[in-house]
mmCIF file of C-alpha atoms and ligand atoms in Angstrom:
data_model
loop_
_atom_site.group_PDB
_atom_site.id
_atom_site.type_symbol
_atom_site.label_atom_id
_atom_site.label_comp_id
_atom_site.label_asym_id
_atom_site.label_seq_id
_atom_site.Cartn_x
_atom_site.Cartn_y
_atom_site.Cartn_z
ATOM 1 C CA UNK A 395 -0.076 0.040 -0.051
ATOM 2 C CA UNK A 396 0.912 3.466 -0.483
ATOM 3 C CA UNK A 397 0.929 5.006 2.911
ATOM 4 C CA UNK A 398 1.450 8.806 3.352
ATOM 5 C CA UNK A 399 2.394 9.398 7.337
ATOM 6 C CA UNK A 400 2.084 13.131 9.191
ATOM 7 C CA UNK A 401 3.216 13.249 12.394
ATOM 8 C CA UNK A 402 6.386 10.879 11.246
ATOM 9 C CA UNK A 403 8.870 12.078 13.424
ATOM 10 C CA UNK A 404 6.897 11.211 16.740
ATOM 11 C CA UNK A 405 6.515 8.396 19.169
ATOM 12 C CA UNK A 406 3.437 7.291 17.481
ATOM 13 C CA UNK A 407 4.687 7.821 13.639
ATOM 14 C CA UNK A 408 7.944 6.266 13.952
ATOM 15 C CA UNK A 409 6.777 3.183 15.229
ATOM 16 C CA UNK A 410 4.003 2.854 12.405
ATOM 17 C CA UNK A 411 7.004 3.939 9.947
ATOM 18 C CA UNK A 412 8.811 0.798 10.899
ATOM 19 C CA UNK A 413 5.535 -1.438 11.011
ATOM 20 C CA UNK A 414 4.584 -0.458 7.643
ATOM 21 C CA UNK A 415 8.144 -0.936 6.241
ATOM 22 C CA UNK A 416 8.198 -4.240 8.044
ATOM 23 C CA UNK A 417 5.132 -5.608 6.208
ATOM 24 C CA UNK A 418 6.456 -4.035 2.841
ATOM 25 C CA UNK A 419 4.491 -0.969 2.520
ATOM 26 C CA UNK A 420 5.252 2.328 0.420
ATOM 27 C CA UNK A 421 5.783 4.908 2.873
ATOM 28 C CA UNK A 422 5.750 8.930 2.473
ATOM 29 C CA UNK A 423 6.449 10.788 5.786
ATOM 30 C CA UNK A 424 5.384 14.456 5.766
ATOM 31 C CA UNK A 425 7.498 16.525 8.051
ATOM 32 C CA UNK A 426 7.811 20.112 8.985
ATOM 33 C CA UNK A 427 11.196 20.490 9.552
ATOM 34 C CA UNK A 428 13.833 19.181 7.072
ATOM 35 C CA UNK A 429 16.574 19.069 9.649
ATOM 36 C CA UNK A 430 14.655 15.762 11.366
ATOM 37 C CA UNK A 431 14.549 13.869 8.006
ATOM 38 C CA UNK A 432 17.869 12.049 9.131
ATOM 39 C CA UNK A 433 15.599 10.520 11.958
ATOM 40 C CA UNK A 434 13.342 8.762 9.399
ATOM 41 C CA UNK A 435 14.389 5.272 7.587
ATOM 42 C CA UNK A 436 16.163 6.024 4.771
ATOM 43 C CA UNK A 437 13.285 3.656 2.662
ATOM 44 C CA UNK A 438 11.035 6.298 3.300
ATOM 45 C CA UNK A 439 10.482 9.127 0.655
ATOM 46 C CA UNK A 440 10.301 12.291 2.805
ATOM 47 C CA UNK A 441 8.406 15.149 1.586
ATOM 48 C CA UNK A 442 8.317 18.701 3.204
ATOM 49 C CA UNK A 443 4.580 19.959 4.706
ATOM 50 C CA UNK A 444 2.154 20.731 7.340
ATOM 51 C CA UNK A 445 -1.049 18.761 8.254
ATOM 52 C CA UNK A 446 -2.520 22.320 9.199
ATOM 53 C CA UNK A 447 -2.281 23.268 5.298
ATOM 54 C CA UNK A 448 -4.931 21.893 3.101
ATOM 55 C CA UNK A 449 -3.027 22.000 0.058
ATOM 56 C CA UNK A 450 -0.177 20.315 1.376
ATOM 57 C CA UNK A 451 -2.894 17.486 2.697
ATOM 58 C CA UNK A 452 -4.299 17.529 -1.065
ATOM 59 C CA UNK A 453 -1.074 17.349 -2.544
ATOM 60 C CA UNK A 454 0.496 14.681 -0.868
ATOM 61 C CA UNK A 455 -2.422 12.457 -0.350
ATOM 62 C CA UNK A 456 -3.196 12.518 -4.101
ATOM 63 C CA UNK A 457 -2.618 8.568 -5.404
ATOM 64 C CA UNK A 458 -1.793 7.433 -2.083
ATOM 65 C CA UNK A 459 -4.283 4.279 -0.877
ATOM 66 C CA UNK A 460 -3.736 5.811 2.974
ATOM 67 C CA UNK A 461 -3.270 9.289 5.140
ATOM 68 C CA UNK A 462 -2.314 8.716 8.591
ATOM 69 C CA UNK A 463 -2.005 11.495 11.123
ATOM 70 C CA UNK A 464 -0.499 11.092 14.345
ATOM 71 C CA UNK A 465 0.358 14.818 14.875
ATOM 72 C CA UNK A 466 0.666 16.566 18.520
ATOM 73 C CA UNK A 467 0.258 20.355 18.946
ATOM 74 C CA UNK A 468 2.634 21.908 21.417
ATOM 75 C CA UNK A 469 1.354 22.402 24.923
ATOM 76 C CA UNK A 470 -0.533 25.868 24.820
ATOM 77 C CA UNK A 471 -1.645 25.475 21.304
ATOM 78 C CA UNK A 472 -4.011 22.202 21.656
ATOM 79 C CA UNK A 473 -6.547 23.674 19.164
ATOM 80 C CA UNK A 474 -4.138 22.885 16.520
ATOM 81 C CA UNK A 475 -5.018 19.403 16.801
ATOM 82 C CA UNK A 476 -8.587 20.790 15.709
ATOM 83 C CA UNK A 477 -7.290 22.689 12.755
ATOM 84 C CA UNK A 478 -5.039 19.842 12.009
ATOM 85 C CA UNK A 479 -8.363 17.362 11.648
ATOM 86 C CA UNK A 480 -10.285 19.972 9.727
ATOM 87 C CA UNK A 481 -7.783 20.631 7.542
ATOM 88 C CA UNK A 482 -7.353 16.705 7.017
ATOM 89 C CA UNK A 483 -11.101 16.114 6.674
ATOM 90 C CA UNK A 484 -11.117 18.726 3.755
ATOM 91 C CA UNK A 485 -8.455 17.983 1.671
ATOM 92 C CA UNK A 486 -9.183 14.039 2.119
ATOM 93 C CA UNK A 487 -12.967 14.927 0.661
ATOM 94 C CA UNK A 488 -11.271 16.123 -2.273
ATOM 95 C CA UNK A 489 -8.605 13.441 -3.100
ATOM 96 C CA UNK A 490 -10.947 10.986 -1.814
ATOM 97 C CA UNK A 491 -7.942 9.007 0.025
ATOM 98 C CA UNK A 492 -8.799 7.241 3.335
ATOM 99 C CA UNK A 493 -7.816 8.649 6.452
ATOM 100 C CA UNK A 494 -6.848 6.953 9.839
ATOM 101 C CA UNK A 495 -6.607 9.419 12.841
ATOM 102 C CA UNK A 496 -4.199 8.708 15.816
ATOM 103 C CA UNK A 497 -6.664 9.992 18.355
ATOM 104 C CA UNK A 498 -7.008 10.269 22.284
ATOM 105 C CA UNK A 499 -8.435 8.579 24.896
ATOM 106 C CA UNK A 500 -10.321 11.376 26.054
ATOM 107 C CA UNK A 501 -13.750 10.498 23.925
ATOM 108 C CA UNK A 502 -13.509 7.243 25.550
ATOM 109 C CA UNK A 503 -16.360 6.022 27.829
ATOM 110 C CA UNK A 504 -14.427 5.042 31.714
ATOM 111 C CA UNK A 505 -15.982 1.079 32.191
ATOM 112 C CA UNK A 506 -18.733 1.052 35.187
ATOM 113 C CA UNK A 507 -19.353 4.897 35.176
ATOM 114 C CA UNK A 508 -22.764 5.229 33.468
ATOM 115 C CA UNK A 509 -21.221 7.113 30.705
ATOM 116 C CA UNK A 510 -18.404 9.118 32.164
ATOM 117 C CA UNK A 511 -15.901 10.277 29.428
ATOM 118 C CA UNK A 512 -12.472 9.739 30.160
ATOM 119 C CA UNK A 513 -11.726 13.625 29.411
ATOM 120 C CA UNK A 514 -14.167 14.143 32.494
ATOM 121 C CA UNK A 515 -12.543 11.655 35.238
ATOM 122 C CA UNK A 516 -9.827 13.680 36.837
ATOM 123 C CA UNK A 517 -8.045 10.706 37.521
ATOM 124 C CA UNK A 518 -7.456 9.504 34.236
ATOM 125 C CA UNK A 519 -6.923 13.259 33.035
ATOM 126 C CA UNK A 520 -5.419 15.681 35.520
ATOM 127 C CA UNK A 521 -5.988 19.583 34.647
ATOM 128 C CA UNK A 522 -2.750 19.432 33.159
ATOM 129 C CA UNK A 523 -3.761 17.312 30.471
ATOM 130 C CA UNK A 524 -7.326 18.775 30.037
ATOM 131 C CA UNK A 525 -6.372 20.928 26.948
ATOM 132 C CA UNK A 526 -5.005 18.283 24.788
ATOM 133 C CA UNK A 527 -7.840 15.473 26.099
ATOM 134 C CA UNK A 528 -10.357 18.842 25.240
ATOM 135 C CA UNK A 529 -8.836 18.876 21.649
ATOM 136 C CA UNK A 530 -8.811 15.162 21.235
ATOM 137 C CA UNK A 531 -12.697 15.192 22.003
ATOM 138 C CA UNK A 532 -13.244 17.865 19.289
ATOM 139 C CA UNK A 533 -11.166 16.017 16.774
ATOM 140 C CA UNK A 534 -13.415 12.961 17.433
ATOM 141 C CA UNK A 535 -16.350 14.966 17.498
ATOM 142 C CA UNK A 536 -15.390 16.381 13.527
ATOM 143 C CA UNK A 537 -15.198 12.975 12.310
ATOM 144 C CA UNK A 538 -18.354 11.774 13.794
ATOM 145 C CA UNK A 539 -20.039 14.828 11.843
ATOM 146 C CA UNK A 540 -18.047 14.247 8.850
ATOM 147 C CA UNK A 541 -19.735 12.216 5.708
ATOM 148 C CA UNK A 542 -17.368 13.096 3.240
ATOM 149 C CA UNK A 543 -14.331 11.237 4.375
ATOM 150 C CA UNK A 544 -13.560 7.204 4.774
ATOM 151 C CA UNK A 545 -12.158 7.981 8.179
ATOM 152 C CA UNK A 546 -11.062 5.417 11.094
ATOM 153 C CA UNK A 547 -10.086 6.797 14.590
ATOM 154 C CA UNK A 548 -7.818 4.926 16.883
ATOM 155 C CA UNK A 549 -8.068 5.756 20.461
ATOM 156 C CA UNK A 550 -5.057 4.672 22.488
ATOM 157 C CA UNK A 551 -5.630 3.737 26.105
ATOM 158 C CA UNK A 552 -4.586 5.807 29.112
ATOM 159 C CA UNK A 553 -0.963 5.151 28.528
ATOM 160 C CA UNK A 554 1.181 4.410 25.553
ATOM 161 C CA UNK A 555 4.639 3.587 26.040
ATOM 162 C CA UNK A 556 7.721 2.287 24.506
ATOM 163 C CA UNK A 557 7.960 -1.732 25.020
ATOM 164 C CA UNK A 558 8.042 -4.834 23.314
ATOM 165 C CA UNK A 559 5.972 -5.815 19.813
ATOM 166 C CA UNK A 560 4.148 -8.691 20.930
ATOM 167 C CA UNK A 561 0.903 -8.556 18.828
ATOM 168 C CA UNK A 562 -1.341 -9.472 21.456
ATOM 169 C CA UNK A 563 -3.482 -7.298 22.872
ATOM 170 C CA UNK A 564 -7.700 -6.544 22.918
ATOM 171 C CA UNK A 565 -9.628 -4.474 20.847
ATOM 172 C CA UNK A 566 -12.770 -2.662 21.660
ATOM 173 C CA UNK A 567 -14.532 0.239 20.300
ATOM 174 C CA UNK A 568 -16.179 3.214 22.689
ATOM 175 C CA UNK A 569 -15.027 1.985 26.102
ATOM 176 C CA UNK A 570 -11.676 2.353 27.333
ATOM 177 C CA UNK A 571 -9.974 -1.046 28.077
ATOM 178 C CA UNK A 572 -8.580 -1.609 31.395
ATOM 179 C CA UNK A 573 -6.824 -5.093 32.405
ATOM 180 C CA UNK A 574 -7.346 -6.650 35.895
ATOM 181 C CA UNK A 575 -4.451 -4.933 37.530
ATOM 182 C CA UNK A 576 -6.657 -1.778 36.763
ATOM 183 C CA UNK A 577 -3.964 -0.772 34.278
ATOM 184 C CA UNK A 578 -5.212 0.663 30.638
ATOM 185 C CA UNK A 579 -1.903 0.480 28.480
ATOM 186 C CA UNK A 580 -0.189 -0.876 25.377
ATOM 187 C CA UNK A 581 3.319 -0.424 23.980
ATOM 188 C CA UNK A 582 3.766 1.864 21.163
ATOM 189 C CA UNK A 583 5.183 -1.121 19.014
ATOM 190 C CA UNK A 584 1.939 -2.857 19.611
ATOM 191 C CA UNK A 585 -0.421 0.368 18.843
ATOM 192 C CA UNK A 586 1.925 0.478 15.543
ATOM 193 C CA UNK A 587 0.172 -2.838 14.782
ATOM 194 C CA UNK A 588 -3.149 -1.889 15.438
ATOM 195 C CA UNK A 589 -2.585 0.729 13.087
ATOM 196 C CA UNK A 590 -0.991 -1.020 10.231
ATOM 197 C CA UNK A 591 -3.919 -3.908 10.568
ATOM 198 C CA UNK A 592 -6.424 -1.312 10.103
ATOM 199 C CA UNK A 593 -4.346 0.386 7.197
ATOM 200 C CA UNK A 594 -4.492 -2.705 5.359
ATOM 201 C CA UNK A 595 -8.199 -4.596 6.572
ATOM 202 C CA UNK A 596 -9.895 -1.721 6.908
ATOM 203 C CA UNK A 597 -12.293 -3.096 9.457
ATOM 204 C CA UNK A 598 -12.922 0.173 11.274
ATOM 205 C CA UNK A 599 -14.540 2.328 8.364
ATOM 206 C CA UNK A 600 -16.016 5.391 9.927
ATOM 207 C CA UNK A 601 -15.636 3.908 13.159
ATOM 208 C CA UNK A 602 -13.420 4.358 16.407
ATOM 209 C CA UNK A 603 -11.859 1.499 17.903
ATOM 210 C CA UNK A 604 -9.100 1.205 20.451
ATOM 211 C CA UNK A 605 -6.662 -1.156 21.870
ATOM 212 C CA UNK A 606 -5.021 -2.408 24.861
ATOM 213 C CA UNK A 607 -3.641 -5.445 26.715
HETATM 214 N N1 LIG B 1789 -3.573 8.126 26.126
HETATM 215 C C1 LIG B 1789 -3.591 9.315 25.005
HETATM 216 O O1 LIG B 1789 -5.186 9.489 24.536
HETATM 217 C C2 LIG B 1789 -2.851 9.697 24.277
HETATM 218 C C3 LIG B 1789 -1.440 8.797 24.438
HETATM 219 C C4 LIG B 1789 -0.212 9.306 23.683
HETATM 220 C C5 LIG B 1789 -0.751 9.914 22.352
HETATM 221 N N2 LIG B 1789 -1.622 10.170 22.253
HETATM 222 C C6 LIG B 1789 -1.886 10.812 20.897
HETATM 223 O O2 LIG B 1789 -1.054 10.133 19.841
HETATM 224 C C7 LIG B 1789 -0.923 11.459 18.938
HETATM 225 C C8 LIG B 1789 0.521 11.411 18.603
HETATM 226 O O3 LIG B 1789 1.386 11.518 19.723
HETATM 227 P P1 LIG B 1789 2.748 11.297 19.773
HETATM 228 O O4 LIG B 1789 3.717 10.935 21.396
HETATM 229 O O5 LIG B 1789 3.400 10.329 18.613
HETATM 230 O O6 LIG B 1789 3.581 12.907 19.491
HETATM 231 P P2 LIG B 1789 4.767 13.469 19.447
HETATM 232 O O7 LIG B 1789 6.048 12.213 20.009
HETATM 233 O O8 LIG B 1789 4.929 14.500 20.211
HETATM 234 O O9 LIG B 1789 5.112 13.572 18.062
HETATM 235 C C9 LIG B 1789 4.196 14.466 17.309
HETATM 236 C C10 LIG B 1789 4.485 14.815 15.905
HETATM 237 O O10 LIG B 1789 3.711 15.707 15.290
HETATM 238 C C11 LIG B 1789 4.453 16.239 14.433
HETATM 239 N N3 LIG B 1789 3.416 17.280 14.211
HETATM 240 C C12 LIG B 1789 2.988 18.576 14.868
HETATM 241 N N4 LIG B 1789 2.306 19.258 14.569
HETATM 242 C C13 LIG B 1789 2.666 19.034 13.060
HETATM 243 C C14 LIG B 1789 1.865 20.091 11.844
HETATM 244 N N5 LIG B 1789 1.166 20.751 12.136
HETATM 245 N N6 LIG B 1789 2.112 19.245 10.674
HETATM 246 C C15 LIG B 1789 2.864 18.382 10.602
HETATM 247 N N7 LIG B 1789 3.421 17.586 11.325
HETATM 248 C C16 LIG B 1789 3.197 18.000 12.821
HETATM 249 C C17 LIG B 1789 5.791 16.739 14.936
HETATM 250 O O11 LIG B 1789 6.708 17.130 14.103
HETATM 251 P P3 LIG B 1789 7.702 18.220 14.387
HETATM 252 O O12 LIG B 1789 8.985 17.530 14.061
HETATM 253 O O13 LIG B 1789 7.570 18.819 13.034
HETATM 254 O O14 LIG B 1789 7.156 19.029 15.444
HETATM 255 C C18 LIG B 1789 5.928 14.890 15.527
HETATM 256 O O15 LIG B 1789 6.328 14.679 14.273
HETATM 257 C C19 LIG B 1789 -1.109 13.099 19.910
HETATM 258 O O16 LIG B 1789 -2.084 13.354 18.829
HETATM 259 C C20 LIG B 1789 -1.336 12.343 20.776
HETATM 260 O O17 LIG B 1789 -2.460 13.258 21.248
HETATM 261 C C21 LIG B 1789 -2.495 9.872 23.015
#
């Protein structure tokens, strides 16, 4: 598959590239900063662009099978995530390329809570993280409202950290996955497996899904 990745130098983006290359996909990484190109595997085509620029989304999605976006705005500019999502949805409505969005846990429902969202649970989302959590919630709502793009939204569990590539994890839909020890966690490497599985199989077209141990 021909896959374009925004956020390619990030924690998630780098692992997604590794997983995609492992499976023989043709990857294009969109970087804002050319100076970070040496962080990217030499098998990847590198282009310079910004996800908040609709023209860049159009240009770098044309002829591709999938666009994956795993960008994170700087602290204090959390609303950029909403602008980025709008840009992706506008651009991909034009090129008709599938979108796989790395989202947040914010919009998941806390189990056994009568419907409380993760964003509103102060234990899961302390005040310092509320800005990015609200931006992730708005990001998901934009997808839900969108009827022009074939999107899929992967919500991480509460924690996503460097670890092993095990290939063993659970998948859910709208509820935060928590294990028997009370942990909601997955490694970045297994999260990348879930991303590339979705890229290949498109099992969650116009749906949100989540993965965790
Ligand atoms: N539990 C959770 O809900 C949870 C946990 C972890 C991550 N996440 C989500 O997962 C996503 C990725 O996280 P991460 O940890 O991989 O982030 P990260 O390591 O901070 O990487 C962010 C990436 O986004 C790129 N970027 C930022 N703004 C951009 C723009 N306007 N155009 C193009 N690229 C841009 C950065 O590139 P530059 O080099 O140009 O800055 C960088 O490659 C985020 O949306 C985050 O909210 C959610």
